[in-house]
Short mmCIF file of C-alpha atoms in Angstrom, two decimals:
data_model
loop_
_atom_site.label_atom_id
_atom_site.label_comp_id
_atom_site.label_asym_id
_atom_site.label_seq_id
_atom_site.Cartn_x
_atom_site.Cartn_y
_atom_site.Cartn_z
CA MET A 1 29.45 34.51 45.77
CA ALA A 2 26.37 34.92 43.54
CA ILE A 3 25.75 38.28 42.08
CA GLU A 4 21.83 39.19 42.05
CA VAL A 5 20.80 42.09 39.43
CA SER A 6 17.22 43.06 39.09
CA GLY A 7 16.05 43.84 35.75
CA THR A 8 15.61 47.74 36.11
CA MET A 9 19.66 47.77 36.80
CA VAL A 10 20.05 45.61 33.83
CA PHE A 11 18.15 48.14 32.05
CA TYR A 12 20.15 51.24 33.04
CA SER A 13 23.37 49.64 32.88
CA LEU A 14 22.62 48.97 29.45
CA LEU A 15 21.45 52.46 28.58
CA ALA A 16 24.65 53.70 30.20
CA PHE A 17 27.03 51.37 27.87
CA THR A 18 24.92 52.97 25.21
CA LEU A 19 25.44 56.41 26.14
CA LEU A 20 29.17 56.33 26.93
CA THR A 21 29.81 54.23 23.67
CA VAL A 22 28.10 57.22 21.75
CA CYS A 23 30.07 59.82 23.75
CA ILE A 24 32.78 57.94 22.72
CA VAL A 25 32.61 57.74 19.13
CA PHE A 26 31.30 61.74 18.96
CA VAL A 27 34.68 62.58 20.99
CA ALA A 28 36.56 60.58 18.04
CA ARG A 29 35.05 62.01 15.56
CA PHE A 30 35.66 65.90 17.00
CA LEU A 31 39.52 65.30 17.34
CA MET A 32 39.85 63.81 13.87
CA SER A 33 38.23 66.69 12.63
CA LYS A 34 40.17 69.28 14.38
CA LEU A 35 43.14 67.97 12.41
CA ASN A 36 43.79 70.47 9.56
CA GLU A 37 45.07 69.11 6.27
CA GLY A 38 46.69 72.18 5.07
CA THR A 39 49.25 72.64 8.16
CA LEU A 40 49.60 68.70 7.89
CA LYS A 41 50.52 69.14 3.98
CA GLU A 42 53.35 71.68 4.95
CA LYS A 43 54.55 69.94 8.11
CA TYR A 44 55.56 66.72 5.39
CA SER A 45 56.57 68.73 2.73
CA LYS A 46 59.54 70.01 5.11
CA LEU A 47 60.14 66.46 6.28
CA ALA A 48 59.36 64.89 3.04
CA GLY A 49 62.14 61.92 2.15
CA LYS A 50 62.69 61.23 5.68
CA GLY A 51 60.26 58.05 6.06
CA THR A 52 58.76 59.58 9.08
CA SER A 53 55.01 58.66 7.46
CA SER A 54 53.91 55.44 7.17
CA ASN A 55 52.37 53.62 4.26
CA ARG A 56 48.93 52.95 6.26
CA ALA A 57 47.90 56.12 6.15
CA LYS A 58 49.02 59.66 4.35
CA PHE A 59 49.84 61.11 7.56
CA ASP A 60 50.83 59.69 10.81
CA GLU A 61 48.67 62.27 12.84
CA ALA A 62 45.54 61.01 10.71
CA ASP A 63 45.94 57.59 11.44
CA VAL A 64 42.56 56.41 13.11
CA PHE A 65 44.25 52.80 13.83
CA LYS A 66 46.28 54.32 16.49
CA MET A 67 43.24 54.17 18.99
CA SER A 68 42.12 50.43 17.48
CA GLY A 69 43.91 48.52 20.63
CA SER A 70 42.00 51.57 22.93
CA PHE A 71 38.56 50.64 21.04
CA PHE A 72 39.29 46.72 21.26
CA ASN A 73 39.63 46.97 25.24
CA TYR A 74 36.70 49.04 25.40
CA GLY A 75 34.86 46.46 23.69
CA LEU A 76 35.51 43.79 25.89
CA VAL A 77 35.06 45.40 28.85
CA VAL A 78 31.60 46.30 27.67
CA ALA A 79 30.60 42.62 26.38
CA LEU A 80 32.03 41.20 30.12
CA GLY A 81 29.60 43.73 31.62
CA ILE A 82 26.98 42.81 29.63
CA THR A 83 27.38 39.06 30.33
CA VAL A 84 27.55 39.59 34.10
CA LEU A 85 24.94 41.48 34.12
CA ALA A 86 22.81 38.72 31.92
CA LEU A 87 24.02 36.00 34.14
CA GLY A 88 22.94 37.86 37.41
CA LEU A 89 19.41 38.58 36.07
CA THR A 90 17.32 37.57 38.72
CA GLU A 91 13.47 37.66 38.68
CA TYR A 92 12.16 38.06 42.48
CA ALA A 93 8.43 36.53 43.22
CA GLU A 94 5.81 38.68 44.59
CA LYS A 95 5.06 39.26 48.12
CA VAL A 96 1.83 37.64 49.30
CA ALA A 97 0.10 39.37 52.14
CA GLY A 98 -1.59 36.84 54.43
CA GLY A 99 -4.24 37.82 56.61
CA ASP A 100 -5.28 35.98 59.95
CA ASN A 101 -6.22 33.14 58.06
CA PHE A 102 -3.41 32.39 55.60
CA VAL A 103 -1.99 29.53 56.73
CA MET A 104 1.80 28.39 55.43
CA ILE A 105 1.67 24.65 54.39
CA GLU A 106 5.14 22.72 54.08
CA GLU A 107 4.24 19.48 53.01
CA ASP A 108 3.18 18.40 49.61
CA ILE A 109 -0.15 17.86 49.22
CA GLU A 110 -1.15 14.45 47.91
CA MET A 111 -3.96 14.07 45.19
CA GLU A 112 -6.21 11.04 45.55
CA PRO A 113 -6.66 9.85 41.72
CA PRO A 114 -10.06 9.80 41.03
CA ARG A 115 -11.92 6.49 41.24
CA THR A 116 -12.92 4.65 38.49
CA ALA A 117 -16.26 2.58 38.54
CA GLU A 118 -15.51 -0.66 40.45
CA PRO A 119 -16.84 -3.60 38.48
CA PRO A 120 -20.14 -5.45 39.88
CA PRO A 121 -19.36 -8.17 42.37
CA PRO A 122 -19.98 -12.01 40.31
CA PRO A 123 -23.38 -13.24 40.91
CA PRO A 124 -23.75 -15.71 43.85
CA PRO A 125 -23.16 -19.19 43.34
CA PRO A 126 -25.74 -21.61 42.61
CA PRO A 127 -27.41 -23.60 45.89
CA PRO A 128 -26.42 -27.28 45.74
CA PRO A 129 -28.92 -29.45 44.33
CA VAL A 130 -31.31 -31.42 47.04
CA ILE A 131 -31.32 -35.17 46.74
CA GLN A 132 -34.56 -36.35 47.76
CA GLU A 133 -34.58 -40.00 49.51
CA VAL A 134 -36.88 -42.86 47.56
CA PRO A 135 -38.19 -45.21 50.38
CA ASP A 136 -37.83 -48.97 49.20
CA GLU A 137 -41.17 -49.82 49.91
CA THR A 138 -42.76 -47.81 47.28
CA VAL A 139 -43.71 -50.40 44.32
CA LEU A 140 -45.50 -49.47 41.18
CA GLU A 141 -48.07 -52.07 40.52
CA GLU A 142 -49.52 -50.03 37.70
CA ASN A 143 -46.58 -50.56 35.46
CA GLU A 144 -45.78 -54.23 36.15
CA PRO A 145 -45.73 -56.36 32.69
CA ASP A 146 -48.50 -58.76 31.68
CA PHE A 147 -47.38 -62.26 31.57
CA VAL A 148 -48.96 -64.08 29.48
CA ASP A 149 -48.52 -68.55 29.19
CA GLN A 150 -47.11 -69.17 26.05
CA SER A 151 -46.33 -72.94 26.57
CA VAL A 152 -46.59 -75.85 24.12
CA GLU A 153 -47.13 -79.30 24.77
CA ALA A 154 -45.38 -82.23 22.61
CA ASN A 155 -48.88 -83.10 21.09
CA GLU A 156 -50.09 -80.12 20.11
CA VAL A 157 -50.03 -78.88 16.33
CA VAL A 158 -48.98 -75.39 15.68
CA GLU A 159 -50.27 -73.74 12.59
CA ALA A 160 -47.90 -71.17 11.15
CA PRO A 161 -49.23 -68.01 10.31
CA VAL A 162 -50.14 -67.37 6.31
CA VAL A 163 -48.17 -64.83 5.23
CA VAL A 164 -49.33 -62.77 2.02
CA LYS A 165 -47.15 -62.28 -0.43
CA ALA A 166 -47.06 -59.09 -2.11
CA PRO A 167 -47.45 -58.79 -6.10
CA PRO A 168 -44.00 -58.18 -7.67
CA PRO A 169 -43.84 -54.81 -8.92
CA PRO A 170 -44.41 -54.37 -12.81
CA PRO A 171 -41.08 -54.13 -14.91
CA PRO A 172 -39.59 -50.91 -15.74
CA PRO A 173 -40.33 -49.49 -18.92
CA PRO A 174 -37.82 -49.93 -21.85
CA PRO A 175 -35.18 -46.78 -22.50
CA PRO A 176 -36.46 -44.95 -25.58
CA PRO A 177 -34.59 -45.58 -28.30
CA PRO A 178 -31.86 -43.41 -29.09
CA LYS A 179 -32.81 -40.66 -32.07
CA GLU A 180 -29.82 -40.44 -34.16
CA ASP A 181 -31.60 -37.60 -35.80
CA GLU A 182 -31.04 -35.22 -32.91
CA GLU A 183 -27.43 -35.98 -32.22
CA ILE A 184 -25.24 -33.56 -33.34
CA PHE A 185 -22.08 -35.15 -34.86
CA MET A 186 -18.65 -33.49 -35.10
CA VAL A 187 -16.68 -35.69 -37.87
CA VAL A 188 -19.33 -37.43 -40.29
CA GLU A 189 -18.35 -39.87 -43.39
CA ASP A 190 -19.64 -36.52 -45.80
CA MET A 191 -19.08 -33.31 -44.45
CA PRO A 192 -21.24 -30.36 -44.87
CA LEU A 193 -20.05 -28.08 -47.74
CA PHE A 194 -20.59 -24.74 -48.65
CA PRO A 195 -22.54 -23.83 -51.96
CA GLY A 196 -20.27 -23.86 -55.03
CA CYS A 197 -18.16 -27.02 -54.03
CA ASP A 198 -20.19 -30.24 -55.51
CA THR A 199 -18.65 -30.23 -58.59
CA GLU A 200 -14.98 -31.30 -57.14
CA LYS A 201 -14.32 -34.98 -57.46
CA THR A 202 -12.79 -35.87 -54.31
CA LYS A 203 -13.40 -35.08 -50.59
CA GLU A 204 -10.43 -33.80 -49.70
CA ASP A 205 -10.69 -31.13 -52.62
CA LYS A 206 -14.68 -30.80 -51.83
CA LYS A 207 -13.46 -29.73 -47.95
CA LYS A 208 -10.71 -27.50 -49.39
CA CYS A 209 -13.01 -25.73 -51.77
CA SER A 210 -15.92 -25.33 -49.09
CA ASP A 211 -13.47 -23.59 -46.35
CA ARG A 212 -12.62 -21.81 -48.88
CA LYS A 213 -15.63 -20.36 -50.01
CA VAL A 214 -16.80 -19.79 -46.14
CA PHE A 215 -13.79 -17.39 -45.73
CA GLU A 216 -14.10 -15.69 -48.33
CA PHE A 217 -17.74 -15.25 -47.54
CA VAL A 218 -16.38 -13.76 -44.18
CA PHE A 219 -14.09 -11.75 -45.54
CA LYS A 220 -16.42 -10.01 -47.76
CA ASN A 221 -19.07 -9.41 -45.09
CA LEU A 222 -17.29 -8.85 -42.43
CA LYS A 223 -16.63 -5.16 -40.73
CA TYR A 224 -14.19 -4.20 -38.38
CA PRO A 225 -15.93 -3.06 -35.26
CA VAL A 226 -15.46 1.08 -34.67
CA ILE A 227 -14.71 0.34 -30.81
CA ALA A 228 -11.87 -2.47 -31.69
CA ARG A 229 -10.24 -0.40 -34.53
CA GLU A 230 -10.13 2.74 -32.45
CA ASN A 231 -8.34 0.50 -29.22
CA GLY A 232 -6.23 -1.13 -31.75
CA ILE A 233 -7.76 -4.57 -30.74
CA GLU A 234 -6.40 -7.52 -32.81
CA GLY A 235 -6.76 -11.32 -32.61
CA THR A 236 -8.56 -14.29 -33.51
CA ALA A 237 -12.21 -14.46 -32.57
CA VAL A 238 -13.78 -18.16 -32.63
CA VAL A 239 -17.64 -18.92 -33.72
CA GLN A 240 -19.32 -22.30 -33.52
CA PHE A 241 -22.70 -23.32 -35.36
CA VAL A 242 -24.55 -26.09 -36.32
CA VAL A 243 -25.40 -27.03 -39.96
CA ASP A 244 -28.85 -28.63 -40.44
CA LYS A 245 -30.19 -31.74 -42.00
CA ASP A 246 -31.64 -29.21 -44.48
CA GLY A 247 -28.58 -27.00 -44.83
CA THR A 248 -29.15 -24.17 -42.46
CA VAL A 249 -27.36 -22.59 -40.34
CA LYS A 250 -28.31 -22.95 -36.30
CA ASP A 251 -27.14 -22.51 -33.04
CA VAL A 252 -24.45 -20.05 -33.69
CA SER A 253 -22.46 -18.79 -30.77
CA VAL A 254 -19.14 -17.51 -29.86
CA LEU A 255 -16.62 -19.58 -28.35
CA LYS A 256 -13.37 -16.51 -28.22
CA GLU A 257 -14.00 -13.07 -27.46
CA ILE A 258 -11.09 -10.85 -27.76
CA GLY A 259 -13.04 -7.52 -27.17
CA GLY A 260 -14.38 -4.71 -28.69
CA GLY A 261 -17.74 -6.48 -30.28
CA CYS A 262 -15.08 -8.39 -32.46
CA GLY A 263 -16.74 -11.87 -31.44
CA GLU A 264 -20.56 -10.35 -32.41
CA GLU A 265 -19.19 -9.00 -35.73
CA ALA A 266 -18.38 -12.78 -36.43
CA SER A 267 -21.62 -14.34 -35.16
CA ARG A 268 -23.42 -11.41 -37.27
CA VAL A 269 -21.79 -12.63 -40.30
CA VAL A 270 -22.54 -16.44 -40.06
CA ASN A 271 -26.10 -15.45 -39.27
CA THR A 272 -26.21 -13.89 -42.68
CA MET A 273 -25.63 -16.84 -44.74
CA ASN A 274 -29.44 -18.02 -43.82
CA GLU A 275 -30.66 -14.08 -44.27
CA SER A 276 -29.02 -14.30 -47.46
CA GLY A 277 -30.29 -17.71 -48.86
CA ILE A 278 -27.25 -19.54 -48.62
CA LYS A 279 -28.03 -23.52 -48.00
CA TRP A 280 -25.26 -26.07 -47.20
CA THR A 281 -24.88 -29.62 -48.46
CA PRO A 282 -25.92 -31.32 -45.26
CA GLY A 283 -23.37 -33.94 -43.93
CA ARG A 284 -24.40 -37.58 -44.38
CA GLN A 285 -23.44 -40.56 -42.13
CA ARG A 286 -24.57 -43.88 -43.32
CA GLY A 287 -26.38 -42.25 -46.30
CA ARG A 288 -28.62 -40.14 -44.07
CA PRO A 289 -28.40 -36.24 -43.37
CA VAL A 290 -27.30 -35.49 -40.08
CA LYS A 291 -26.27 -32.49 -37.64
CA VAL A 292 -22.65 -31.41 -38.01
CA GLN A 293 -21.17 -28.67 -35.72
CA PHE A 294 -18.90 -26.39 -36.92
CA ARG A 295 -16.08 -24.15 -35.22
CA LEU A 296 -14.74 -20.77 -37.26
CA PRO A 297 -11.96 -18.98 -36.38
CA VAL A 298 -11.99 -15.40 -37.83
CA ARG A 299 -9.13 -13.25 -37.45
CA PHE A 300 -9.19 -9.80 -36.90
CA LYS A 301 -5.91 -7.43 -37.99
CA LEU A 302 -5.62 -3.99 -38.70
CA GLN A 303 -3.81 -2.51 -41.50
#
């Protein structure tokens, strides 16, 4: 049997439990306050040494733990009552007053989903081709070929047509002779020398002297780029240039750039050779001055 409890009944029941609990607390406090400490001292002074007082309270009459069992049972009753009220709480739907036109529908109403737009029908197939029959009697005379009699008798002399031969094409012009002066060499018999090394005796000594002079010139005029210094860029940039037949430096370019403007600075230093009036001793091949290409590595290192 199910218990049905309304919300109003639950409210009044909770209010009653609360008031009853408050009353029990006040009654217990009133009973405890009626005890006179002087009377209890006089009573227990006569019974001193007989062990009638418990260790938990000074006086047995003032021991509040005597009523703990009653309060525990009361709490169980209150908790059980609140649980029953909570489980039996029932909400009733409001009654709808129906008029003459009110109709009760017992069956479920089926909702029809909205219809989506149907795709257009496919186009009709094309009509079959109409085959027209051409009569066999139709002859196109105007397209007939003209037949020419090309028969030759045995005694007739046939002369071959004269073929006019075209004149032969003119011979191609001879290739221009190679310009040895414009050729750029990498290695020649006598390599170019930096000024100040003509006094050496052997070619090897002259080559070593020239390399030393070049690096001394670069070291003297080279300035470490500010951007490379601030960013700690180090490495070796490679510059390529050509020593012309007159000893001037031309076609300066950077082959390897390490960043920070180091390659541009090395190229600038090489270009200053012409600005400073430095003339190399040109390289020679077969006794004639020629152009020689150099590759100069310039190392940048922070100290």
